[in-house]
mmCIF file of N, CA and C in Angstrom:
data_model
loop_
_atom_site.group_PDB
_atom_site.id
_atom_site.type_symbol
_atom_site.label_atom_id
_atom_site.label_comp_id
_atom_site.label_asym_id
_atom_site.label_seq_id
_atom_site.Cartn_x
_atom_site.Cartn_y
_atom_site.Cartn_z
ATOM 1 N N UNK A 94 122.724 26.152 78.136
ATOM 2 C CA UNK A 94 122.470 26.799 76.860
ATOM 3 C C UNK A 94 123.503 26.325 75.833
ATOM 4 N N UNK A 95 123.011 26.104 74.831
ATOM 5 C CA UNK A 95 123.899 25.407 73.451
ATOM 6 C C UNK A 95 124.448 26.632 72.965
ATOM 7 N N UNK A 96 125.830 26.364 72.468
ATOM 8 C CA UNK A 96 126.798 27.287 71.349
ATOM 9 C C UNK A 96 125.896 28.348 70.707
ATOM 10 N N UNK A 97 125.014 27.628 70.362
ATOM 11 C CA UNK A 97 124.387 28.337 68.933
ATOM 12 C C UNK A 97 123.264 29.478 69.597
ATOM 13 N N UNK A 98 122.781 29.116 70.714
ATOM 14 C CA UNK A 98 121.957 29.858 71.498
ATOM 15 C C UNK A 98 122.699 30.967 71.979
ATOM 16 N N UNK A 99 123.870 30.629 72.598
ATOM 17 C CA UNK A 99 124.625 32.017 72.760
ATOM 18 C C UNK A 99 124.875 33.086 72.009
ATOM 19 N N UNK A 100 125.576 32.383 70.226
ATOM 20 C CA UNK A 100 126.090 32.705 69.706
ATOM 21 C C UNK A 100 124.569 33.870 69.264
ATOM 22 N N UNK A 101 123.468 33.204 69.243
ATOM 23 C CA UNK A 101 122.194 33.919 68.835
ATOM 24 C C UNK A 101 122.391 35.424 69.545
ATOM 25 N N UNK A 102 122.127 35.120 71.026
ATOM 26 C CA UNK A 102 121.906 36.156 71.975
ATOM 27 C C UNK A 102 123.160 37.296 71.536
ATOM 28 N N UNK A 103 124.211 36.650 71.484
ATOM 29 C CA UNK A 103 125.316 37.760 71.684
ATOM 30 C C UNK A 103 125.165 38.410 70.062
ATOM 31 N N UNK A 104 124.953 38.119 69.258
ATOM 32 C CA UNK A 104 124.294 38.529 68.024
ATOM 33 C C UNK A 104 123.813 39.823 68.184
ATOM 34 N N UNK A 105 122.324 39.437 69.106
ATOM 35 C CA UNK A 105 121.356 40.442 69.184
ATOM 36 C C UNK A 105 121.580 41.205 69.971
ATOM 37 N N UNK A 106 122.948 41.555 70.624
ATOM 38 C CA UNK A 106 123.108 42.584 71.739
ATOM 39 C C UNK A 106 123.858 43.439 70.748
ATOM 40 N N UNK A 107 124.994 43.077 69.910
ATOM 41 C CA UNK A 107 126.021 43.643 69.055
ATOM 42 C C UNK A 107 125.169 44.551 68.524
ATOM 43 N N UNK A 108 125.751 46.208 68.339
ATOM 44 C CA UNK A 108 124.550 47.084 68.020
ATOM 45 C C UNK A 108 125.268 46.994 66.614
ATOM 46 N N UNK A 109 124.087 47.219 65.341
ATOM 47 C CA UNK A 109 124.385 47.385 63.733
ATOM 48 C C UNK A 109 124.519 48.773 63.999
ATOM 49 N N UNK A 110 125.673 48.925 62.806
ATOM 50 C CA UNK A 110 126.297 50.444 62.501
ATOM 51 C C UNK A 110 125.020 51.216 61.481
ATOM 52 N N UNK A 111 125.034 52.556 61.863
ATOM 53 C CA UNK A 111 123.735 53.513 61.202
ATOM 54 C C UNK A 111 124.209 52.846 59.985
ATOM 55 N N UNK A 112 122.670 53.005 58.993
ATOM 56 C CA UNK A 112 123.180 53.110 57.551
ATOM 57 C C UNK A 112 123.231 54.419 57.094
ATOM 58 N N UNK A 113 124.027 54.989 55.996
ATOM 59 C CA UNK A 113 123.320 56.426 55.603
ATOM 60 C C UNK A 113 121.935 56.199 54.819
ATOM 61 N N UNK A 114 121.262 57.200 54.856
ATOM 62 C CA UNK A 114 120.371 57.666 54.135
ATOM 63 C C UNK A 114 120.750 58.233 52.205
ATOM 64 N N UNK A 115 120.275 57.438 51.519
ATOM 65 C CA UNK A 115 120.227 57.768 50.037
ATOM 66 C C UNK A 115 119.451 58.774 49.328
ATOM 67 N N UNK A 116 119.441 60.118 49.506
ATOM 68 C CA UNK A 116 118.536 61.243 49.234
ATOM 69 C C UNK A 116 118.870 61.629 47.845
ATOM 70 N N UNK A 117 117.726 61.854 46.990
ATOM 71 C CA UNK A 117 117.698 62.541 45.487
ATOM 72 C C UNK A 117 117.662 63.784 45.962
ATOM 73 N N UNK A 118 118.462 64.764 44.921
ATOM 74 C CA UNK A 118 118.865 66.259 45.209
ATOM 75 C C UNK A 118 117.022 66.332 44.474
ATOM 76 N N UNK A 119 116.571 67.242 45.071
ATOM 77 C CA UNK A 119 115.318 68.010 44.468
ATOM 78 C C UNK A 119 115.301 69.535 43.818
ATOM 79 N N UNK A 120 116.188 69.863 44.687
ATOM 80 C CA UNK A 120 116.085 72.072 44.611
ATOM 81 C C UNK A 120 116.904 72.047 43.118
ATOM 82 N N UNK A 121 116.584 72.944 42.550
ATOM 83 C CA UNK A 121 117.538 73.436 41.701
ATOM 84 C C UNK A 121 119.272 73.409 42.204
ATOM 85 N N UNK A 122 118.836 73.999 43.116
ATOM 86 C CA UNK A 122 120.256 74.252 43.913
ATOM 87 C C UNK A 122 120.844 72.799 44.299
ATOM 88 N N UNK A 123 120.135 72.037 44.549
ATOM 89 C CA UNK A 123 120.793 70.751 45.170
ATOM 90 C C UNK A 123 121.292 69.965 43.878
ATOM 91 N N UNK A 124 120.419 69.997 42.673
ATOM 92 C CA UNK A 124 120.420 69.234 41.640
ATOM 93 C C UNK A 124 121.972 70.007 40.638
ATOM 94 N N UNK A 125 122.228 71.372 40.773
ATOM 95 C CA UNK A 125 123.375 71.591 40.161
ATOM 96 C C UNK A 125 124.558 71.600 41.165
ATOM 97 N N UNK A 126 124.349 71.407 42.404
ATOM 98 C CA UNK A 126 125.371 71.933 43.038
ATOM 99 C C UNK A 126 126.175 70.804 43.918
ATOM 100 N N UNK A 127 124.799 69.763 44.826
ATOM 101 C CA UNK A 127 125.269 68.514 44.976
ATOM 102 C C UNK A 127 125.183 67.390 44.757
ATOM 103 N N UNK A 128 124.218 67.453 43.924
ATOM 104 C CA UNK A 128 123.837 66.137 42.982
ATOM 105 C C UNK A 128 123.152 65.138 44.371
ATOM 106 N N UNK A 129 122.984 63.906 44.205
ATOM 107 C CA UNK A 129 122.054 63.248 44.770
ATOM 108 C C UNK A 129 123.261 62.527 46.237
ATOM 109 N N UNK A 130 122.652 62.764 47.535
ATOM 110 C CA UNK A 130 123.869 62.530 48.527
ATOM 111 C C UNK A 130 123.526 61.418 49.557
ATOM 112 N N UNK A 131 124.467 60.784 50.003
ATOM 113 C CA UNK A 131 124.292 59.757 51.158
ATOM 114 C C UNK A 131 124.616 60.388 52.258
ATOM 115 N N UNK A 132 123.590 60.421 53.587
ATOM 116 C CA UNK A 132 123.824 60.974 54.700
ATOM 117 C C UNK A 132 123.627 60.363 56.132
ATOM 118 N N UNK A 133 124.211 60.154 56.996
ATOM 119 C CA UNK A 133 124.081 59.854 58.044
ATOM 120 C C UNK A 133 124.695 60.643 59.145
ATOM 121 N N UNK A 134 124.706 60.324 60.478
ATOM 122 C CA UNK A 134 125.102 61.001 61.585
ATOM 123 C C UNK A 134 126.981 61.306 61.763
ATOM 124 N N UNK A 135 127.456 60.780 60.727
ATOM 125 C CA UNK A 135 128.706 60.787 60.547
ATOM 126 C C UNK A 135 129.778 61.619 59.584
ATOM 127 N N UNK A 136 128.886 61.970 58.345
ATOM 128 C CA UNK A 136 129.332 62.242 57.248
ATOM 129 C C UNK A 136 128.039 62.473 56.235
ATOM 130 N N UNK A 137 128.064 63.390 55.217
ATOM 131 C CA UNK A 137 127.461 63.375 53.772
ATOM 132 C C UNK A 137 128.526 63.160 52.983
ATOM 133 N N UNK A 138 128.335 62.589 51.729
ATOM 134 C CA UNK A 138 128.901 62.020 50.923
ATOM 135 C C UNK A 138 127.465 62.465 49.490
ATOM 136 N N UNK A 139 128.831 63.462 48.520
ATOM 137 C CA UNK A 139 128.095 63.717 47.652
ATOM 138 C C UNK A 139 128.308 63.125 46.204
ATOM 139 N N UNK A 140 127.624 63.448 45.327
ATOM 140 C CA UNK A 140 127.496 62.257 43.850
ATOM 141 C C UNK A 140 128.800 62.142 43.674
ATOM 142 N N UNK A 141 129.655 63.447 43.752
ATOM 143 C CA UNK A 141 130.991 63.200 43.038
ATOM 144 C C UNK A 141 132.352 62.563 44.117
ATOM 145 N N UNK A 142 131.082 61.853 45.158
ATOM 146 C CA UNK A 142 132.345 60.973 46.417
ATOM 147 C C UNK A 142 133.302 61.859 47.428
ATOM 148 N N UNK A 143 133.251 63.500 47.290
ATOM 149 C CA UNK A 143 133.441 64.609 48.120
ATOM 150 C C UNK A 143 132.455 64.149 49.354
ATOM 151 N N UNK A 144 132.838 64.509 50.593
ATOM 152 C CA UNK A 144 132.817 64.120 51.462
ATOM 153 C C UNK A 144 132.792 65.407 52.519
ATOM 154 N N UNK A 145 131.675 65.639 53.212
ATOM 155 C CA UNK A 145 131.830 66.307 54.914
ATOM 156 C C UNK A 145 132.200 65.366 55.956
ATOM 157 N N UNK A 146 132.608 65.028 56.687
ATOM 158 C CA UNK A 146 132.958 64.514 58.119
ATOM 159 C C UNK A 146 132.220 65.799 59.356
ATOM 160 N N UNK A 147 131.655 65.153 60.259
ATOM 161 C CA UNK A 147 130.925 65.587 60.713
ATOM 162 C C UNK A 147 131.694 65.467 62.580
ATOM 163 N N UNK A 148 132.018 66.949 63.348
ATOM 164 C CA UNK A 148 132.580 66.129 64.460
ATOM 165 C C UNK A 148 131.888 65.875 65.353
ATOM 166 N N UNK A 149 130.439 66.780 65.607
ATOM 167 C CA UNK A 149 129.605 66.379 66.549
ATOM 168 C C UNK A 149 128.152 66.671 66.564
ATOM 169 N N UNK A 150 127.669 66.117 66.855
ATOM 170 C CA UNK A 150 125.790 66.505 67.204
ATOM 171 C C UNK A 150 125.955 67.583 67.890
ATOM 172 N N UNK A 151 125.635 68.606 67.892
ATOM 173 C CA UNK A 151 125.603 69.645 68.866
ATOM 174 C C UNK A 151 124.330 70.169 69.217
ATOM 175 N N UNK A 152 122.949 69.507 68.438
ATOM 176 C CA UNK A 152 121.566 69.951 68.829
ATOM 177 C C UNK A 152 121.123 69.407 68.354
ATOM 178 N N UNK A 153 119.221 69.132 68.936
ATOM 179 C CA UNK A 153 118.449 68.596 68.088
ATOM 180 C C UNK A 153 117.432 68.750 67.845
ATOM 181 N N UNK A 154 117.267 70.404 67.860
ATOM 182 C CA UNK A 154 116.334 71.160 67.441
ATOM 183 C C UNK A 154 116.496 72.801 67.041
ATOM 184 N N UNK A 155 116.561 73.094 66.058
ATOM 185 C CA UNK A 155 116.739 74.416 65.323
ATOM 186 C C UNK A 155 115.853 75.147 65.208
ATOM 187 N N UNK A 156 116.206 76.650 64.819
ATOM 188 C CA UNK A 156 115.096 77.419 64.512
ATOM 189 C C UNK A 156 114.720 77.578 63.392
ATOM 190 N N UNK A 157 113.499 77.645 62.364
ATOM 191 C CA UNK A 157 112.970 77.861 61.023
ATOM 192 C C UNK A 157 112.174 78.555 60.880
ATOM 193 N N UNK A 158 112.560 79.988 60.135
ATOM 194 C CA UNK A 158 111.524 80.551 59.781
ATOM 195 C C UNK A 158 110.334 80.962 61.044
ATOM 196 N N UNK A 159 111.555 81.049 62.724
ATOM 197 C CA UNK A 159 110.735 82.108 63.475
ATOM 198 C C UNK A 159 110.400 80.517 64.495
ATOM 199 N N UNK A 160 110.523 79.439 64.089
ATOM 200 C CA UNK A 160 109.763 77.974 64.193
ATOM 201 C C UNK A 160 110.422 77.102 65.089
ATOM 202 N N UNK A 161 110.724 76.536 66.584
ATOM 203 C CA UNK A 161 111.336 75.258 66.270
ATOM 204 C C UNK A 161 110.712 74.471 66.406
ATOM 205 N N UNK A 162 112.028 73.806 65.558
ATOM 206 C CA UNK A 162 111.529 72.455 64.900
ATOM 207 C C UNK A 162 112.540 70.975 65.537
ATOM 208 N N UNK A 163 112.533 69.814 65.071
ATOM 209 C CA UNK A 163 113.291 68.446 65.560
ATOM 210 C C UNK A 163 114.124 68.870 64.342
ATOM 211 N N UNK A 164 115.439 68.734 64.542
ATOM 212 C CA UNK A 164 116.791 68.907 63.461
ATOM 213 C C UNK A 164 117.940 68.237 64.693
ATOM 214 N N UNK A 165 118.841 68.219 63.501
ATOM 215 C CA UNK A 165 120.780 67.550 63.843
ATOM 216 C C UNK A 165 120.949 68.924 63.023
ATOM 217 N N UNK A 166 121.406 69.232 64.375
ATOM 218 C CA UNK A 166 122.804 70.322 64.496
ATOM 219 C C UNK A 166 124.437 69.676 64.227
ATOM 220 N N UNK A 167 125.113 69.566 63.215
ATOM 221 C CA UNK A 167 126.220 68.814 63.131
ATOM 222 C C UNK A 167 127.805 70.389 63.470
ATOM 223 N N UNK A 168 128.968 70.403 63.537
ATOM 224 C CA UNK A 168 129.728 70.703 63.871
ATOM 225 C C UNK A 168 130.969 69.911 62.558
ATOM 226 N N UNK A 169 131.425 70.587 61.643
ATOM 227 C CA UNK A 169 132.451 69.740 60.157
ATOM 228 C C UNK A 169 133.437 69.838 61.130
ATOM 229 N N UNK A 170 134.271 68.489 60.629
ATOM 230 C CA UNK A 170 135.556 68.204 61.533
ATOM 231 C C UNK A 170 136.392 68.680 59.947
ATOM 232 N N UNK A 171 137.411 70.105 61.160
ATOM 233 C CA UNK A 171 138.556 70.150 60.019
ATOM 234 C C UNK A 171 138.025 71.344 59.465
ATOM 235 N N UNK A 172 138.433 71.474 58.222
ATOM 236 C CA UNK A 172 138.242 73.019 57.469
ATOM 237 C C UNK A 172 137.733 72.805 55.912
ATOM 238 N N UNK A 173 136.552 72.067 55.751
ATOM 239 C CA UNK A 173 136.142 71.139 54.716
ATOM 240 C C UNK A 173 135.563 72.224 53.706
ATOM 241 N N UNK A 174 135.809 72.633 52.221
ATOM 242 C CA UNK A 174 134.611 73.162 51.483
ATOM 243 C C UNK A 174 135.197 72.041 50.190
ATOM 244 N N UNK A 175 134.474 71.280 49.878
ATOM 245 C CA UNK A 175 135.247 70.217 48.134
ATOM 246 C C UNK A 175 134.356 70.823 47.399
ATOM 247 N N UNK A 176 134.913 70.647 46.662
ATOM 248 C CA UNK A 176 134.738 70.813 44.901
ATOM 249 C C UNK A 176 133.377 69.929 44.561
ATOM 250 N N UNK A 177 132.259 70.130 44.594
ATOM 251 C CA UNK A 177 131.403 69.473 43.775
ATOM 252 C C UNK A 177 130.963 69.271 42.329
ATOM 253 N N UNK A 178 129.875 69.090 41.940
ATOM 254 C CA UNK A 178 129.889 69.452 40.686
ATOM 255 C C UNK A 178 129.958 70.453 39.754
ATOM 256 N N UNK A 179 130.282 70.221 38.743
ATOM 257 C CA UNK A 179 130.878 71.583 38.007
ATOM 258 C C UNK A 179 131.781 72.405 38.532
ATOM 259 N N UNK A 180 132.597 72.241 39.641
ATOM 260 C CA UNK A 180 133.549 72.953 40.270
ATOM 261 C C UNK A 180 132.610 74.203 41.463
ATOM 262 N N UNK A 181 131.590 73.299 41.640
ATOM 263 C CA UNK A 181 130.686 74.576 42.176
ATOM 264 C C UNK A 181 131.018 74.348 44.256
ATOM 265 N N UNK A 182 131.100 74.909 44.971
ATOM 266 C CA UNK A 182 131.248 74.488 46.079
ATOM 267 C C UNK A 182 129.837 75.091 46.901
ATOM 268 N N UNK A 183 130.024 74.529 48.485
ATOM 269 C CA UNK A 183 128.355 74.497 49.123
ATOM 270 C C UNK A 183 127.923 75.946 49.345
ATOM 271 N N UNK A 184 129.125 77.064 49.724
ATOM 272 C CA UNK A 184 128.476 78.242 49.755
ATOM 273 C C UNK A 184 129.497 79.586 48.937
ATOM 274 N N UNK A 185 130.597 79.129 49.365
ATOM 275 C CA UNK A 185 131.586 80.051 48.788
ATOM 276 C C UNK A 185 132.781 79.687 48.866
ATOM 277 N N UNK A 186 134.161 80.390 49.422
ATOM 278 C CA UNK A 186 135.193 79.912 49.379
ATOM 279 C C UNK A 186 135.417 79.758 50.798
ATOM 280 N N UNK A 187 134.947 80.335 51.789
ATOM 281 C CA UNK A 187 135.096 79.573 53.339
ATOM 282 C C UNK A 187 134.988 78.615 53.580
ATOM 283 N N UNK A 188 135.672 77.568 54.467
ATOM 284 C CA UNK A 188 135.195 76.544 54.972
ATOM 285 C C UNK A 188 133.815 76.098 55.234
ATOM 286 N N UNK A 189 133.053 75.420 55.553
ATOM 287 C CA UNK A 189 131.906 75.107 55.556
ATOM 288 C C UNK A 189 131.901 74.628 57.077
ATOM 289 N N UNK A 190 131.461 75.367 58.507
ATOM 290 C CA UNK A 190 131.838 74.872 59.853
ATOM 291 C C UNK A 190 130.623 74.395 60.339
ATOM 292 N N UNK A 191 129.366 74.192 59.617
ATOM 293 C CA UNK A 191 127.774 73.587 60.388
ATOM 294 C C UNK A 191 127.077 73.640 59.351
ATOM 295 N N UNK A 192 126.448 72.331 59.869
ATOM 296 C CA UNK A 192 125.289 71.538 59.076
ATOM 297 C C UNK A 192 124.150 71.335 59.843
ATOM 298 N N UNK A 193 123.037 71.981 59.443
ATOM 299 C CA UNK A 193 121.874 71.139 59.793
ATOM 300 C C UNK A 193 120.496 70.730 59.417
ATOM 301 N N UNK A 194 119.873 69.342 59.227
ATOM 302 C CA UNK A 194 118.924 69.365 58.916
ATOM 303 C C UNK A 194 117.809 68.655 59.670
ATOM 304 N N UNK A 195 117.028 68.784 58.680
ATOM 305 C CA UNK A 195 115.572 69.098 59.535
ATOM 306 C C UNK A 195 114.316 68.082 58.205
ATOM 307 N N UNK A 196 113.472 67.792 58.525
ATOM 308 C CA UNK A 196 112.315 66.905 57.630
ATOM 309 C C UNK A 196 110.997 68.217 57.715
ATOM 310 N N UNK A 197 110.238 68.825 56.423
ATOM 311 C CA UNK A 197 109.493 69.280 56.258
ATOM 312 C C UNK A 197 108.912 68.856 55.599
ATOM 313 N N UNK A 198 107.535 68.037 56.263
ATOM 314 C CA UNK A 198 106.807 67.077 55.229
ATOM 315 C C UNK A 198 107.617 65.590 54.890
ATOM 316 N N UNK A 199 107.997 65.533 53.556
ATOM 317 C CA UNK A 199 108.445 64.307 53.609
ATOM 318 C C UNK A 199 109.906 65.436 52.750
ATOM 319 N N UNK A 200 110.073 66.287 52.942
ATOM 320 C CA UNK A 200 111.730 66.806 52.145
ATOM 321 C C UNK A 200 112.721 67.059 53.074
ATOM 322 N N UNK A 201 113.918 66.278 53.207
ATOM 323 C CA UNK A 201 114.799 67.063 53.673
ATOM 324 C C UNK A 201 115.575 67.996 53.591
ATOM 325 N N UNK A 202 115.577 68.916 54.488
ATOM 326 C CA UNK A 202 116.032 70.368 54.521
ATOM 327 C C UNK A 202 117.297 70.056 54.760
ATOM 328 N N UNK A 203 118.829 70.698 54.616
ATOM 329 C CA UNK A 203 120.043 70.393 54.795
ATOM 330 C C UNK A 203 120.722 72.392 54.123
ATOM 331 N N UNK A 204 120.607 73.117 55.699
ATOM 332 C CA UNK A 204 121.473 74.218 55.991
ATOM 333 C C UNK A 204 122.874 74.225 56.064
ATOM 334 N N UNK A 205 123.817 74.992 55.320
ATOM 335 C CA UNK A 205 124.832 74.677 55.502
ATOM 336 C C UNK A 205 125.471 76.473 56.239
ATOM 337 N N UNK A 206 126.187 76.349 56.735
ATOM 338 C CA UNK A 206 126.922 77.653 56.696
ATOM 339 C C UNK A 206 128.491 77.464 57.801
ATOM 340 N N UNK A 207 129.291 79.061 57.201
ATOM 341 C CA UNK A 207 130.438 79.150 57.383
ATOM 342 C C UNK A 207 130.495 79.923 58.592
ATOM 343 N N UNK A 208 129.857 80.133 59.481
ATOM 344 C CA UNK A 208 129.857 80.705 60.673
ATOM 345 C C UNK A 208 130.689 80.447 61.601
ATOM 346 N N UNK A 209 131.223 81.346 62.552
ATOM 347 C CA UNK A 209 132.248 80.894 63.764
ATOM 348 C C UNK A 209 131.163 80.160 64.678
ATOM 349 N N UNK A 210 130.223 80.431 65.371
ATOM 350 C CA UNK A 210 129.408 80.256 66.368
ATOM 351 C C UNK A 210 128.138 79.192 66.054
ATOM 352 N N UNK A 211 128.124 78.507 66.551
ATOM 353 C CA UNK A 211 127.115 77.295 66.248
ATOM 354 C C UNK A 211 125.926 78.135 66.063
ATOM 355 N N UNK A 212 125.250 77.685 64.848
ATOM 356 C CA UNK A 212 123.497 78.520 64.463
ATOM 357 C C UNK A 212 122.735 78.182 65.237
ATOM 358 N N UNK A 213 121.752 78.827 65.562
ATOM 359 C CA UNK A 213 120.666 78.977 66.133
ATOM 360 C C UNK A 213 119.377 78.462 65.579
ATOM 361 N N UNK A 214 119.455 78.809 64.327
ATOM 362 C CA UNK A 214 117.966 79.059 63.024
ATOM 363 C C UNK A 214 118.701 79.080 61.846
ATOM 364 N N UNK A 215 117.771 79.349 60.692
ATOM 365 C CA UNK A 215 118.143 79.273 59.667
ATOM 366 C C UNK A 215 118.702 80.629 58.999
ATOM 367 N N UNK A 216 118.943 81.690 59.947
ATOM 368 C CA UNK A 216 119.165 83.354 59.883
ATOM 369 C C UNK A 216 120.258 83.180 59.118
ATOM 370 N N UNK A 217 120.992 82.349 59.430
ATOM 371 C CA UNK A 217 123.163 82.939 58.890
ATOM 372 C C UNK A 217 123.005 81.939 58.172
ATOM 373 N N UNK A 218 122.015 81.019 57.332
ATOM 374 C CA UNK A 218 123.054 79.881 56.763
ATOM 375 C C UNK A 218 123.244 80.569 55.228
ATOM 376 N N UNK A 219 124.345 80.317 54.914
ATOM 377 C CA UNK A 219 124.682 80.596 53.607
ATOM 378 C C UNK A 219 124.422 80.040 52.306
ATOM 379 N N UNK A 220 123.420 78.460 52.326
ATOM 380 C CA UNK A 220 122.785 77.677 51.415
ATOM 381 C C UNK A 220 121.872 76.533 52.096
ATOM 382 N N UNK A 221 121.011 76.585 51.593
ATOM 383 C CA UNK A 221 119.541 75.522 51.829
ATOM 384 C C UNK A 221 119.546 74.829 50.713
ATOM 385 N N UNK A 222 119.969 73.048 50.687
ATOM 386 C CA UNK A 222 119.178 72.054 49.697
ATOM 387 C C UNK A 222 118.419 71.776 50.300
ATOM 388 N N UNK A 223 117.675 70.903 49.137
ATOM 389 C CA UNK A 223 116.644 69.935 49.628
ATOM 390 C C UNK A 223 116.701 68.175 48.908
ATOM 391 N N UNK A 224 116.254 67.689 49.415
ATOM 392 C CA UNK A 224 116.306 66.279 49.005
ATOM 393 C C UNK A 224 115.216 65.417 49.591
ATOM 394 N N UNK A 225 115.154 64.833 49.003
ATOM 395 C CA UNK A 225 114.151 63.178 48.884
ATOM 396 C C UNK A 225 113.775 61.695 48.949
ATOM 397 N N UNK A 226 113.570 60.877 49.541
ATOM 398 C CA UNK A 226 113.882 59.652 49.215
ATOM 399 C C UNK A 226 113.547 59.320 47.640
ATOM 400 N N UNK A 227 114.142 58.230 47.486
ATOM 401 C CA UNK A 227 114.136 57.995 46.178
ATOM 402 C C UNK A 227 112.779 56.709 46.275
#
């Protein structure tokens, strides 16, 4: 096998890093509060470059509205609430300790809340955006 043939193969084994996802805020709530966000399995990243870090998948299916459904259960690394726009933050002045979302139709759903105990459903979250591909 020639250089270049290898160099091919070992190419195609090397796994590409996720990209995030580029979502337009839709909700009222999303549109004043986090403006339009990049998301992946790692982190959201909102218009104003504020940032969640995310420490783990912890599920991948939630409850909605009585429902489950396919969702990422995320776990915030650290004690994260930033400043978004207008000085507005995701639910209040607690930390923000779980994220999760979920696809209804073609919108993504994105639960946030300050809870000790990993959620179950959408019962305790303390704010629901929504967003869109662009």
């Amino acid at each position: 096998m020639s250089i270049l043939k290898y160099a091919a193969v070992a190419f195609c084994l090397v796994s590409t890093p996720a990209l995030a996802d580029d979502l337009v805020a839709l909700s009222t709530t999303a549109t004043s509060i986090t403006g339009d966000i990049s998301f992946d399995d790692f982190e959201i990243v909102f218009e104003n470059g504020k940032k969640l870090v995310f420490d783990e998948l912890i599920a991948d299916n939630f409850i909605v509205n009585g429902k489950k459904v396919p969702a990422s259960v995320y776990s915030v690394k650290g004690t994260a609430n930033p400043k978004l726009l207008n000085g507005n933050r995701l639910c209040g002045t607690s930390p923000v300790t779980y994220l999760a979302s979920w696809l209804d139709d073609d919108v993504t759903m994105i639960a946030v809340f300050e809870t000790q105990d990993a959620p179950q459903s959408d019962e305790d979250m303390c704010a629901l955006y929504t967003y869109v591909y662009p």
